[in-house]
Amino acid sequence: MATWVGEPEISHTTTVKMPWQTVQSASNQAKIPSAKLRRRRWIAFLAGTDFVLATCWVLAGLLSASGSRAIGTEVVGLAFILVWFLALNFKGARENQVLGVGSEEYKRVLGAGVLTAGLGAIAVVMTDGMIPREIILAGVLPGTLAMLVARWVLRRILHARAREGSTLSRVVVIGAAQDIKYIDNQIQKKTSSMYTVVAAIEDTGSALALRDVPVSHQVEDLQDLLALHDADAVMIAGTLNAGGDSIKQLSWELESSGTELILASSLTNVAGPRIKVRPVEGLPLMHVEPPAFTGARVWIKRALDVILSAAALILLSPLFGALALAVRLDSPGPVIFRQTRVGKDGKEFVMYKFRTMVVDAEQRLTELQDANEGAGPLFKLKTDPRVTKIGRVLRKMSLDELPQIYNVLRGEMSLVGPRPPLRSEVDVYERHIYRRLLIKPGLTGLWQVNGRSDLSWEDSVRLDLYYVENWSVIGDLVIMWHTFKAMIRPQGAY
């Protein structure tokens, strides 16, 4: 008999008693559409939205074309619409696994647009201009941007519905206690994970208390749990106590119900794009590609840093002047605060910020150590008496960081990267944390858009290491966008 912890009460008009739980009748469950069905409806809605947008923008491209063409307008338009729609399918832009999570969905939409434009350009050349090039320049290319915006708006709606629980995939997690707790903790942090843990099976016999989630120690209870909680997926946390063959057996058992099987990799700092599964003679081998610290992507990142930082320094110069005046009028002392930080490969550099504290802040640090609210070796105090009035405003809006754009232009920092540490922090790093120094520190990063000072030391390190291992140019652009939103709605900035 299974042992249950924290079993929630379920009250329905029609129930069937089981030895360990009150279960809904099949008739009652049928009245409630499952999350799986709702997700299918959402994917169908996305397909309809993609088709409408593709049609509108292809027509816009055709209408902007001038002159008569040998090939009928209707034929050309229909061909482009179908190719674009199929390209979105081919790139997996509507796959359940990418919807509402991370930047992969946007990458696939962009990839489909580029593929459609590329095929269209080939068609224009091969037909010697009988197909109007405007259909690409005024149709597909701006239409791809419109699709990206539409996906962003729809994602906001999806996340709002996820907060109500209506679109979350319900999962049963199987594994050891520590692995189940880690998975549950990560899923709970953000509704954008699109999952919710409804039950757990701890297969090693160890004690496990998991909020109000029921816990069993018998894998044989899985089918009952899936039916009871109307679960959509089974997630394997780490390795199963029963061995590798048990996963294969489990996948066969789930085939009939169409329940998804998800394997949570123990490579917690490795993102999907770096993991490739290549079967060799029937043996599925997982290849983990090395992180990018050299090569073309690094040069593109640097070019982006130079172009955007130079433009920002020019465009923001009036704001710099206004902030400098505000700092000077608020309290005596220099406008710019200079501090030595540790950059790539452990090299020190001088980092620039607008001064937000009184001039003798360093001397007063010792008397405040007992009130430290910071994580790990960091010193943070929500109501730090050393912070000036204008300094509180600058910190809240992250405007004090703007002079670091000059550090980016100089090549000492990047627009996006790990948080630039002090030498005192680096001196107490554990060995694995030194990987933060493999790339340039950033003006912003995952740490800034995920809570900043509200993060624990462990979470701050985890986010920085995750970025180091998995950074990409598209990912950087996404982080910049989230940084802009964080400046408007600040969290953890003090």
XYZ file of C-alpha atoms in Angstrom:
494
model
C 0.000 0.000 0.000
C 1.314 3.450 -0.905
C 2.170 5.946 1.815
C 0.704 9.390 1.237
C 1.834 12.733 2.568
C -0.202 15.929 2.460
C -3.069 14.432 0.420
C -5.491 17.229 -0.611
C -9.205 16.874 -0.084
C -11.294 16.465 -3.221
C -15.010 17.119 -3.078
C -17.354 16.183 -5.942
C -20.957 15.115 -6.197
C -20.094 11.701 -7.639
C -17.095 9.881 -6.184
C -15.619 6.423 -6.182
C -13.740 5.349 -3.085
C -10.278 3.860 -3.562
C -8.081 2.490 -0.750
C -5.971 5.617 -0.624
C -7.983 8.445 -2.181
C -11.363 9.849 -3.145
C -11.404 9.940 -6.933
C -13.574 11.774 -9.444
C -15.905 9.689 -11.530
C -15.192 9.429 -15.239
C -18.336 11.397 -16.028
C -17.229 14.350 -13.915
C -13.709 14.326 -15.415
C -15.159 14.356 -18.910
C -16.881 17.660 -18.177
C -13.586 19.378 -17.380
C -11.335 19.891 -20.427
C -7.817 18.746 -19.648
C -4.781 21.017 -19.910
C -3.664 18.851 -22.828
C -6.886 19.636 -24.719
C -6.573 23.323 -23.893
C -3.005 23.339 -25.191
C -4.164 21.698 -28.426
C -6.778 24.396 -28.808
C -4.115 27.037 -28.179
C -1.862 25.528 -30.864
C -4.800 25.521 -33.285
C -5.418 29.172 -32.434
C -1.743 29.970 -33.086
C -1.957 28.206 -36.448
C -4.979 30.331 -37.353
C -3.194 33.510 -36.246
C -0.095 32.605 -38.288
C -2.235 31.946 -41.368
C -4.102 35.253 -41.051
C -0.884 37.243 -40.562
C 0.859 35.473 -43.458
C -2.124 36.166 -45.710
C -2.339 39.853 -44.731
C 1.350 40.547 -45.229
C 1.642 38.616 -48.490
C -1.296 40.633 -49.826
C 0.385 43.822 -48.590
C 3.522 42.846 -50.505
C 1.550 42.116 -53.675
C -0.355 45.401 -53.457
C 2.916 47.328 -53.143
C 4.272 45.718 -56.326
C 4.040 47.802 -59.472
C 3.670 46.646 -63.085
C 2.143 43.570 -64.651
C 3.572 40.098 -64.128
C 3.504 37.009 -66.289
C 2.596 34.833 -63.310
C -0.884 35.334 -61.868
C -1.048 37.350 -58.648
C -3.386 34.841 -57.017
C -1.034 31.939 -57.715
C 2.008 33.795 -56.366
C 0.187 34.967 -53.261
C -1.233 31.529 -52.458
C 2.166 29.892 -52.980
C 3.904 32.309 -50.595
C 1.193 31.908 -47.952
C 1.447 28.111 -48.059
C 5.268 28.105 -48.061
C 5.366 30.488 -45.091
C 2.765 28.498 -43.167
C 4.595 25.206 -43.858
C 7.951 26.808 -42.954
C 6.538 27.622 -39.511
C 5.554 23.964 -39.209
C 8.943 22.774 -40.470
C 10.784 24.971 -37.959
C 8.544 23.723 -35.116
C 7.243 27.195 -34.242
C 4.034 25.715 -32.886
C 5.457 22.772 -30.971
C 4.078 22.435 -27.462
C 7.553 22.248 -25.916
C 8.553 25.796 -26.951
C 5.299 27.689 -26.427
C 5.500 30.282 -23.664
C 9.026 29.324 -22.582
C 12.335 31.081 -23.283
C 13.438 32.498 -26.625
C 13.256 29.307 -28.705
C 9.722 30.072 -29.939
C 10.856 33.462 -31.267
C 13.939 31.913 -32.887
C 11.773 29.427 -34.749
C 9.333 32.081 -35.975
C 12.284 34.176 -37.151
C 13.867 31.131 -38.795
C 10.645 30.376 -40.674
C 10.483 33.962 -41.945
C 14.112 33.869 -43.097
C 13.525 30.508 -44.821
C 10.444 31.846 -46.615
C 12.280 34.998 -47.689
C 15.234 32.926 -48.909
C 13.071 30.582 -50.964
C 11.182 33.594 -52.296
C 14.408 35.305 -53.345
C 15.460 32.177 -55.241
C 12.060 32.125 -56.980
C 12.411 35.805 -57.954
C 15.814 35.165 -59.538
C 14.785 31.936 -61.296
C 11.683 33.563 -62.845
C 13.690 36.574 -63.968
C 11.603 38.984 -61.949
C 8.184 37.650 -62.954
C 7.543 37.201 -59.238
C 7.628 40.667 -57.600
C 10.423 41.143 -55.087
C 8.133 43.467 -53.119
C 6.373 40.393 -51.793
C 9.549 39.729 -49.806
C 10.644 43.273 -48.971
C 7.194 44.629 -48.124
C 5.516 41.352 -47.187
C 7.528 38.503 -45.682
C 10.219 40.515 -43.876
C 7.971 43.047 -42.066
C 5.390 40.270 -41.674
C 7.941 38.196 -39.740
C 8.431 41.105 -37.354
C 4.648 41.342 -36.976
C 4.511 37.621 -36.170
C 7.157 38.043 -33.485
C 5.160 40.880 -31.919
C 1.984 38.788 -32.131
C 3.710 35.854 -30.431
C 4.875 38.179 -27.646
C 1.331 39.487 -27.098
C -0.125 35.974 -27.182
C 2.521 34.791 -24.728
C 1.376 37.456 -22.275
C -2.145 36.034 -22.575
C -0.851 32.474 -22.169
C 1.077 33.421 -19.029
C -1.962 35.205 -17.592
C -4.010 32.059 -18.120
C -1.176 29.976 -16.671
C -1.328 32.028 -13.456
C -4.925 30.876 -13.195
C -3.750 27.313 -13.820
C -5.844 26.842 -16.954
C -3.007 26.192 -19.417
C -0.432 24.541 -17.176
C 0.601 21.006 -18.075
C -0.029 18.799 -15.056
C 2.914 16.499 -14.344
C 3.672 13.590 -12.063
C 7.348 13.598 -11.066
C 9.233 10.359 -10.400
C 12.683 10.139 -8.829
C 14.701 10.559 -5.659
C 13.526 13.015 -2.994
C 16.244 15.620 -3.614
C 15.693 15.559 -7.386
C 11.918 15.896 -7.029
C 12.335 18.852 -4.664
C 14.701 20.572 -7.094
C 12.314 20.097 -10.034
C 9.315 21.309 -8.022
C 11.211 24.352 -6.747
C 12.319 25.372 -10.252
C 8.821 24.931 -11.692
C 7.213 26.959 -8.886
C 9.503 29.939 -9.408
C 7.788 30.992 -12.617
C 4.424 30.249 -14.162
C 6.183 30.655 -17.516
C 7.564 27.155 -16.960
C 4.054 26.084 -18.077
C 4.105 23.074 -15.738
C 2.613 22.299 -12.348
C 3.490 19.306 -10.195
C 0.288 17.526 -9.140
C 1.808 14.351 -7.637
C 5.161 12.708 -6.980
C 6.531 9.185 -6.720
C 9.667 8.936 -4.575
C 11.168 5.618 -5.702
C 14.036 5.212 -3.219
C 11.964 4.986 -0.042
C 13.286 8.262 1.380
C 10.942 10.610 3.228
C 9.564 13.451 1.120
C 7.211 16.273 2.120
C 6.207 18.374 -0.890
C 3.837 21.247 -0.107
C 0.294 19.865 -0.488
C 1.338 17.511 -3.296
C 0.556 13.821 -2.662
C 3.634 11.583 -2.521
C 3.743 7.849 -3.185
C 6.636 5.416 -2.912
C 5.211 2.894 -5.380
C 5.795 3.327 -9.128
C 2.837 0.956 -9.607
C 0.564 3.821 -8.475
C 1.463 5.889 -11.545
C -1.580 5.077 -13.703
C -3.918 5.794 -10.788
C -2.208 9.125 -10.167
C -2.425 10.101 -13.827
C -6.151 9.384 -13.874
C -6.825 10.999 -10.503
C -5.071 14.267 -11.283
C -5.839 14.369 -15.029
C -2.075 14.636 -15.612
C -0.639 15.356 -19.056
C 2.942 14.254 -18.513
C 5.325 12.180 -16.439
C 8.641 13.790 -15.580
C 11.651 11.658 -14.659
C 13.848 13.554 -12.188
C 17.434 12.324 -12.423
C 17.921 8.554 -12.566
C 15.365 5.998 -11.431
C 16.174 3.573 -8.653
C 14.887 0.714 -10.813
C 17.520 1.384 -13.492
C 17.616 2.582 -17.092
C 15.360 -0.161 -18.487
C 12.504 1.092 -16.311
C 12.315 4.297 -18.363
C 11.833 2.271 -21.540
C 9.114 0.185 -19.881
C 7.474 3.345 -18.597
C 7.406 4.921 -22.071
C 5.610 1.816 -23.407
C 3.029 1.995 -20.627
C 2.286 5.648 -21.401
C 1.796 5.128 -25.137
C -1.850 4.086 -24.893
C -2.887 7.204 -22.958
C -0.795 9.602 -25.024
C 0.837 10.901 -21.846
C 4.067 12.789 -22.515
C 7.305 11.475 -20.991
C 9.828 14.154 -19.995
C 13.393 13.433 -18.922
C 14.884 16.125 -16.677
C 18.592 16.180 -17.460
C 21.054 16.139 -14.594
C 23.105 18.630 -16.662
C 21.371 21.528 -14.933
C 23.521 24.245 -16.530
C 23.217 22.958 -20.083
C 20.436 24.324 -22.294
C 18.595 22.462 -25.029
C 20.436 23.931 -28.065
C 23.714 22.442 -26.788
C 22.205 18.987 -26.352
C 21.872 16.818 -29.466
C 20.591 13.238 -29.443
C 22.100 11.152 -32.249
C 21.154 7.471 -32.499
C 24.046 5.185 -33.455
C 23.145 1.590 -34.289
C 20.008 1.838 -32.195
C 21.866 3.422 -29.271
C 20.626 6.976 -28.492
C 23.711 9.026 -27.646
C 23.391 12.453 -26.063
C 26.054 14.860 -27.336
C 26.737 18.003 -25.306
C 28.397 20.674 -27.432
C 31.033 22.850 -25.713
C 30.057 26.423 -24.755
C 31.103 29.215 -27.131
C 34.046 31.262 -25.835
C 35.641 31.914 -29.246
C 34.586 32.050 -32.877
C 32.120 33.959 -35.047
C 29.454 34.327 -32.353
C 31.926 36.081 -30.060
C 32.837 38.545 -32.827
C 29.142 39.211 -33.520
C 28.576 39.810 -29.813
C 31.466 42.303 -29.735
C 30.225 44.098 -32.866
C 26.788 44.394 -31.272
C 28.383 45.791 -28.096
C 30.330 48.450 -30.005
C 27.425 49.564 -32.227
C 24.783 49.698 -29.481
C 27.030 51.229 -26.792
C 28.292 53.959 -29.150
C 24.718 54.766 -30.208
C 23.535 54.757 -26.582
C 26.270 57.155 -25.447
C 25.247 59.612 -28.169
C 21.492 59.300 -27.747
C 21.554 59.298 -23.949
C 23.990 62.196 -23.536
C 21.190 64.638 -22.480
C 20.039 62.121 -19.851
C 23.633 61.688 -18.638
C 23.901 65.446 -18.189
C 20.614 65.670 -16.253
C 21.533 62.771 -13.956
C 25.017 64.172 -13.346
C 23.498 67.506 -12.315
C 21.021 65.763 -10.003
C 23.789 63.784 -8.280
C 25.926 66.901 -7.817
C 23.058 68.972 -6.361
C 21.870 66.180 -4.054
C 25.092 65.673 -2.056
C 28.726 66.788 -2.070
C 31.242 64.609 -3.866
C 32.112 63.365 -7.355
C 29.382 62.537 -9.847
C 31.002 59.298 -11.037
C 31.850 56.457 -8.653
C 34.856 54.383 -9.702
C 35.418 50.882 -8.394
C 37.808 48.082 -9.311
C 36.028 44.962 -10.550
C 37.227 41.633 -11.918
C 36.558 40.920 -15.574
C 37.245 38.206 -18.105
C 40.065 35.801 -17.204
C 40.447 37.492 -13.818
C 41.724 40.808 -15.211
C 40.858 43.850 -13.131
C 39.326 47.009 -14.583
C 37.802 50.243 -13.301
C 34.006 50.194 -13.497
C 32.025 53.452 -13.667
C 28.664 54.232 -12.047
C 26.752 57.326 -11.022
C 27.467 57.882 -7.328
C 24.481 56.805 -5.208
C 26.097 56.923 -1.742
C 27.734 59.488 0.482
C 31.461 59.971 -0.089
C 32.523 58.157 3.109
C 30.405 55.074 2.369
C 33.383 52.677 2.392
C 34.549 53.915 5.809
C 31.057 53.392 7.275
C 30.739 49.844 5.926
C 32.240 48.178 9.008
C 29.600 49.564 11.360
C 26.820 48.139 9.150
C 28.173 44.610 8.703
C 25.945 43.183 11.432
C 22.850 44.363 9.543
C 23.955 42.783 6.241
C 21.020 41.319 4.284
C 23.115 40.303 1.289
C 23.657 36.791 -0.034
C 26.993 34.992 0.268
C 29.944 37.401 0.104
C 27.718 40.260 -1.111
C 26.793 43.179 1.162
C 23.246 44.472 0.681
C 20.944 46.490 2.889
C 17.440 47.478 1.774
C 17.461 50.636 3.879
C 21.154 51.457 3.661
C 21.634 54.852 5.417
C 24.609 55.616 3.160
C 22.431 55.870 0.033
C 21.505 59.416 -0.994
C 18.006 60.573 -1.921
C 18.716 60.730 -5.639
C 20.731 57.524 -5.253
C 17.616 55.596 -4.214
C 15.824 56.740 -7.359
C 18.797 55.881 -9.569
C 19.127 52.415 -8.027
C 15.423 51.673 -8.279
C 15.433 52.480 -11.989
C 18.938 50.986 -12.562
C 20.015 54.372 -13.966
C 23.170 54.377 -11.841
C 24.536 51.627 -14.127
C 24.411 53.738 -17.309
C 28.063 54.928 -17.194
C 29.066 51.267 -17.611
C 28.119 51.710 -21.257
C 31.549 53.351 -21.527
C 33.100 50.167 -20.098
C 31.258 48.223 -22.805
C 32.623 50.477 -25.555
C 36.142 50.057 -24.152
C 35.790 46.269 -24.304
C 36.063 45.681 -20.544
C 32.411 44.665 -20.269
C 29.636 43.443 -22.546
C 26.031 44.612 -22.754
C 24.941 41.205 -21.433
C 26.933 38.895 -19.196
C 27.543 37.748 -15.618
C 27.519 40.315 -12.813
C 30.955 42.042 -12.479
C 32.377 40.830 -9.125
C 34.613 42.545 -6.602
C 38.080 41.135 -5.904
C 36.939 40.252 -2.371
C 34.184 38.073 -3.848
C 36.506 36.309 -6.277
C 38.955 35.535 -3.476
C 36.341 33.350 -1.755
C 34.967 31.679 -4.906
C 34.596 27.938 -4.903
C 36.380 26.306 -7.823
C 33.356 25.942 -10.133
C 32.308 29.596 -9.667
C 35.473 30.755 -11.475
C 33.639 29.855 -14.706
C 31.893 33.217 -14.325
C 35.178 34.784 -15.434
C 35.366 32.918 -18.748
C 33.483 35.728 -20.502
C 33.160 39.477 -20.037
C 30.872 40.718 -17.260
C 27.695 42.430 -18.382
C 25.868 45.701 -17.949
C 22.822 43.479 -17.540
C 22.207 39.753 -17.396
C 19.991 36.973 -16.129
C 20.694 38.110 -12.559
C 19.221 41.569 -13.285
C 15.989 40.359 -14.876
C 15.375 37.660 -12.253
C 15.296 39.614 -9.006
C 18.761 41.201 -8.565
C 19.362 41.728 -4.847
C 16.391 39.530 -3.928
C 18.286 36.507 -5.261
C 20.128 34.168 -2.936
C 23.851 33.771 -3.504
C 23.274 30.254 -4.877
C 20.640 31.476 -7.355
C 22.849 34.357 -8.457
C 25.733 31.966 -9.141
C 23.432 29.481 -10.887
C 22.060 32.134 -13.248
C 25.522 33.471 -14.088
C 26.908 29.986 -14.766
C 23.874 29.124 -16.863
C 24.479 32.228 -18.976
C 28.187 31.452 -19.382
C 27.397 27.929 -20.566
C 24.524 28.787 -22.924
C 24.744 32.388 -24.127
C 23.645 33.304 -27.635
C 23.175 36.529 -29.603
C 19.395 36.035 -29.771
C 19.378 35.253 -26.047
C 21.245 38.508 -25.387
C 18.609 40.489 -27.282
C 15.870 38.813 -25.233
C 17.669 39.691 -21.972
C 18.036 43.326 -23.124
C 14.292 43.471 -23.738
C 13.558 41.999 -20.296
C 16.003 44.519 -18.781
C 14.010 47.361 -20.303
C 10.857 45.933 -18.726
C 12.658 45.490 -15.385
C 13.649 49.166 -15.424
C 9.987 50.120 -15.805
C 8.814 47.635 -13.165
C 11.881 47.208 -10.923
C 12.262 44.243 -8.592
C 15.104 43.634 -6.144
C 16.832 46.961 -6.927
C 17.940 48.823 -3.794
